């Protein structure tokens, strides 16, 4: 296994010579003309040379490279190419030590925060309180504490409406609500709310009963 490492070394030397040339318009040596970022590709060739030298045979090296190729080549670190509209989902425990510009704390109701299984003792309740503190202090600019109005029960049909109400978490009592900006979603105008209340929801019970026996 000497020919392939020698070829990698030759390519690496050619690229290094190209990097040392004073004129950026000078053409790349033959065989390297298709390589754009020469400095970065030089690091790739050095890694490839080390892998080739450690392989027991040329056949083994090429087989491993074919069956398990690299997912990407090396590159210099730069600004992250992330879509501006992305969402990170995290548990409260995993969020410790993290910080984000905007944070949404979901299900801030008793039964979730604190959890039903974490209210057996005073110590457990205080631990749940600390978890909510951790969640709320992850926000740098905007914090949204979501309190759902209802929870739909499981094991019902797709259009079922069986639900239960949940109270706001005990860790946000009424006497500190003035520190929050209360908002509802979706925003509904007074006219739309009045019309919806007057119209109600119409259900054809007879048609549903007949459908059960078809």
Short mmCIF file of C-alpha atoms in Angstrom, two decimals:
data_model
loop_
_atom_site.label_atom_id
_atom_site.label_comp_id
_atom_site.label_asym_id
_atom_site.label_seq_id
_atom_site.Cartn_x
_atom_site.Cartn_y
_atom_site.Cartn_z
CA UNK A 1 0.00 0.00 0.00
CA UNK A 2 2.54 2.55 -1.12
CA UNK A 3 1.29 3.85 -4.49
CA UNK A 4 -1.89 5.50 -3.21
CA UNK A 5 -0.32 7.35 -0.27
CA UNK A 6 2.37 8.60 -2.64
CA UNK A 7 -0.30 9.92 -5.01
CA UNK A 8 -2.07 11.67 -2.10
CA UNK A 9 1.23 13.15 -0.97
CA UNK A 10 1.98 14.37 -4.49
CA UNK A 11 -1.43 16.00 -4.78
CA UNK A 12 -0.95 17.62 -1.37
CA UNK A 13 2.45 19.02 -2.40
CA UNK A 14 1.01 20.36 -5.66
CA UNK A 15 -1.74 22.16 -3.79
CA UNK A 16 0.71 23.54 -1.24
CA UNK A 17 2.88 24.88 -4.08
CA UNK A 18 -0.20 26.48 -5.60
CA UNK A 19 -1.06 28.18 -2.31
CA UNK A 20 2.45 29.62 -2.12
CA UNK A 21 2.26 31.19 -5.58
CA UNK A 22 2.02 34.98 -5.38
CA UNK A 23 -0.40 35.39 -8.29
CA UNK A 24 -3.98 34.28 -7.62
CA UNK A 25 -4.63 34.17 -11.37
CA UNK A 26 -2.00 31.47 -11.97
CA UNK A 27 -3.62 28.22 -13.13
CA UNK A 28 -3.75 25.19 -10.89
CA UNK A 29 -1.49 22.26 -11.77
CA UNK A 30 -2.89 19.52 -13.98
CA UNK A 31 -5.20 17.20 -12.07
CA UNK A 32 -6.16 19.84 -9.49
CA UNK A 33 -7.86 22.35 -11.76
CA UNK A 34 -11.35 21.25 -10.61
CA UNK A 35 -10.58 21.98 -6.97
CA UNK A 36 -11.97 25.33 -5.87
CA UNK A 37 -10.99 25.96 -2.25
CA UNK A 38 -7.45 24.66 -2.39
CA UNK A 39 -6.56 25.32 1.26
CA UNK A 40 -9.57 23.38 2.49
CA UNK A 41 -9.09 20.53 0.01
CA UNK A 42 -5.49 20.25 1.15
CA UNK A 43 -6.72 19.22 4.59
CA UNK A 44 -8.98 16.61 2.98
CA UNK A 45 -6.04 15.13 1.10
CA UNK A 46 -3.94 14.97 4.25
CA UNK A 47 -6.69 13.03 6.02
CA UNK A 48 -7.09 10.75 3.00
CA UNK A 49 -3.35 10.09 2.95
CA UNK A 50 -3.36 9.09 6.62
CA UNK A 51 -6.30 6.73 6.10
CA UNK A 52 -4.67 5.16 3.06
CA UNK A 53 -1.38 4.61 4.90
CA UNK A 54 -3.18 2.87 7.78
CA UNK A 55 -5.14 0.49 5.54
CA UNK A 56 -3.74 -3.07 5.18
CA UNK A 57 -4.27 -3.11 1.41
CA UNK A 58 -5.48 -0.95 -1.46
CA UNK A 59 -8.49 -3.22 -1.91
CA UNK A 60 -9.48 -2.90 1.76
CA UNK A 61 -9.08 0.87 1.69
CA UNK A 62 -11.21 1.34 -1.43
CA UNK A 63 -13.85 -1.09 -0.15
CA UNK A 64 -14.17 0.77 3.16
CA UNK A 65 -14.30 4.11 1.39
CA UNK A 66 -17.02 2.83 -0.98
CA UNK A 67 -19.17 1.19 1.70
CA UNK A 68 -18.85 4.03 4.20
CA UNK A 69 -18.07 7.24 2.32
CA UNK A 70 -17.79 10.58 4.14
CA UNK A 71 -20.98 12.61 4.28
CA UNK A 72 -19.18 15.88 3.59
CA UNK A 73 -15.74 17.32 3.00
CA UNK A 74 -13.93 19.65 5.32
CA UNK A 75 -14.67 23.36 5.36
CA UNK A 76 -13.62 26.41 7.28
CA UNK A 77 -15.99 27.50 10.02
CA UNK A 78 -18.28 30.37 9.13
CA UNK A 79 -21.72 31.76 9.72
CA UNK A 80 -24.30 28.99 10.22
CA UNK A 81 -26.58 28.37 7.26
CA UNK A 82 -29.80 27.93 9.22
CA UNK A 83 -33.23 28.90 8.04
CA UNK A 84 -34.44 31.84 10.10
CA UNK A 85 -37.78 30.10 10.59
CA UNK A 86 -36.87 27.01 12.62
CA UNK A 87 -37.97 25.57 15.95
CA UNK A 88 -36.07 23.76 18.70
CA UNK A 89 -38.02 21.29 20.83
CA UNK A 90 -36.51 20.60 24.23
CA UNK A 91 -37.48 19.17 27.58
CA UNK A 92 -36.91 21.36 30.61
CA UNK A 93 -34.14 19.08 31.87
CA UNK A 94 -32.32 19.25 28.53
CA UNK A 95 -32.67 23.04 28.47
CA UNK A 96 -30.46 23.54 31.53
CA UNK A 97 -27.52 25.72 30.58
CA UNK A 98 -29.13 26.71 27.26
CA UNK A 99 -30.49 30.09 26.22
CA UNK A 100 -32.69 31.14 23.31
CA UNK A 101 -34.05 34.42 22.01
CA UNK A 102 -37.69 33.30 22.35
CA UNK A 103 -39.03 30.53 24.58
CA UNK A 104 -42.49 28.97 24.69
CA UNK A 105 -43.25 27.02 27.87
CA UNK A 106 -46.06 24.62 27.01
CA UNK A 107 -48.85 23.29 29.25
CA UNK A 108 -48.27 25.54 32.26
CA UNK A 109 -51.16 23.91 34.14
CA UNK A 110 -51.39 21.81 37.27
CA UNK A 111 -50.88 18.22 36.31
CA UNK A 112 -48.11 19.13 33.88
CA UNK A 113 -46.20 21.79 35.83
CA UNK A 114 -46.10 20.47 38.51
CA UNK A 115 -46.48 16.94 37.23
CA UNK A 116 -49.09 14.67 38.80
CA UNK A 117 -46.24 12.37 39.84
CA UNK A 118 -44.22 15.16 41.43
CA UNK A 119 -46.58 16.45 44.12
CA UNK A 120 -46.23 13.73 46.76
CA UNK A 121 -44.04 15.71 49.12
CA UNK A 122 -43.08 19.32 49.70
CA UNK A 123 -39.59 18.62 48.39
CA UNK A 124 -40.99 17.24 45.13
CA UNK A 125 -43.21 20.29 44.66
CA UNK A 126 -40.26 22.61 45.23
CA UNK A 127 -38.27 20.64 42.65
CA UNK A 128 -41.11 21.16 40.15
CA UNK A 129 -41.05 24.88 40.97
CA UNK A 130 -37.32 24.98 40.24
CA UNK A 131 -37.93 23.27 36.90
CA UNK A 132 -40.42 25.97 35.90
CA UNK A 133 -37.86 28.58 36.94
CA UNK A 134 -35.29 26.90 34.70
CA UNK A 135 -37.73 26.87 31.77
CA UNK A 136 -38.71 30.53 32.15
CA UNK A 137 -35.14 31.78 32.53
CA UNK A 138 -34.00 30.23 29.23
CA UNK A 139 -35.50 33.20 27.33
CA UNK A 140 -33.28 36.12 26.37
CA UNK A 141 -35.92 38.44 24.89
CA UNK A 142 -39.39 36.87 24.71
CA UNK A 143 -41.07 34.44 27.08
CA UNK A 144 -44.45 32.86 26.37
CA UNK A 145 -46.08 30.74 29.07
CA UNK A 146 -48.85 28.74 27.39
CA UNK A 147 -51.93 27.81 29.46
CA UNK A 148 -54.31 25.65 27.37
CA UNK A 149 -58.01 26.09 28.05
CA UNK A 150 -58.90 22.43 27.62
CA UNK A 151 -57.39 18.98 27.09
CA UNK A 152 -59.14 16.52 24.81
CA UNK A 153 -59.40 13.01 26.20
CA UNK A 154 -57.96 9.97 24.46
CA UNK A 155 -59.78 6.99 22.98
CA UNK A 156 -62.52 8.90 21.20
CA UNK A 157 -63.36 9.29 17.52
CA UNK A 158 -61.64 11.81 15.31
CA UNK A 159 -64.40 14.39 15.73
CA UNK A 160 -65.00 13.75 19.43
CA UNK A 161 -65.34 16.68 21.78
CA UNK A 162 -64.83 15.07 25.17
CA UNK A 163 -62.44 17.27 27.09
CA UNK A 164 -61.44 18.37 30.55
CA UNK A 165 -60.45 21.77 31.92
CA UNK A 166 -57.16 22.40 33.69
CA UNK A 167 -56.23 25.17 36.09
CA UNK A 168 -53.24 27.45 35.70
CA UNK A 169 -50.12 26.19 37.41
CA UNK A 170 -50.02 26.93 41.13
CA UNK A 171 -46.59 28.47 40.61
CA UNK A 172 -48.17 31.48 38.85
CA UNK A 173 -50.76 32.65 41.42
CA UNK A 174 -53.28 35.39 40.81
CA UNK A 175 -51.36 38.01 42.79
CA UNK A 176 -48.50 38.05 40.24
CA UNK A 177 -50.62 37.88 37.07
CA UNK A 178 -50.19 41.63 36.63
CA UNK A 179 -46.55 40.92 35.77
CA UNK A 180 -47.68 39.02 32.65
CA UNK A 181 -49.32 40.29 29.46
CA UNK A 182 -52.37 38.06 29.12
CA UNK A 183 -53.42 37.17 25.57
CA UNK A 184 -55.72 34.64 23.93
CA UNK A 185 -55.38 32.80 20.64
CA UNK A 186 -56.83 32.98 18.12
CA UNK A 187 -57.70 36.65 18.44
CA UNK A 188 -61.44 37.02 17.88
CA UNK A 189 -63.35 40.24 17.46
CA UNK A 190 -66.37 40.94 19.67
CA UNK A 191 -68.71 40.75 16.66
CA UNK A 192 -67.40 37.36 15.61
CA UNK A 193 -67.60 36.02 19.15
CA UNK A 194 -71.23 37.16 19.51
CA UNK A 195 -72.21 35.64 16.16
CA UNK A 196 -70.51 32.33 16.97
CA UNK A 197 -72.19 32.12 20.35
CA UNK A 198 -75.61 32.78 18.89
CA UNK A 199 -75.23 30.30 16.03
CA UNK A 200 -73.71 27.52 18.10
CA UNK A 201 -72.72 24.16 16.65
CA UNK A 202 -75.37 22.28 14.70
CA UNK A 203 -75.23 18.50 14.84
CA UNK A 204 -77.62 16.22 12.95
CA UNK A 205 -78.09 13.61 15.66
CA UNK A 206 -80.62 11.58 13.64
CA UNK A 207 -78.22 11.28 10.69
CA UNK A 208 -75.42 10.16 12.98
CA UNK A 209 -77.66 7.54 14.58
CA UNK A 210 -78.66 6.18 11.18
CA UNK A 211 -75.02 6.08 10.15
CA UNK A 212 -74.14 3.86 13.09
CA UNK A 213 -76.42 1.10 11.76
CA UNK A 214 -75.25 1.11 8.16
#
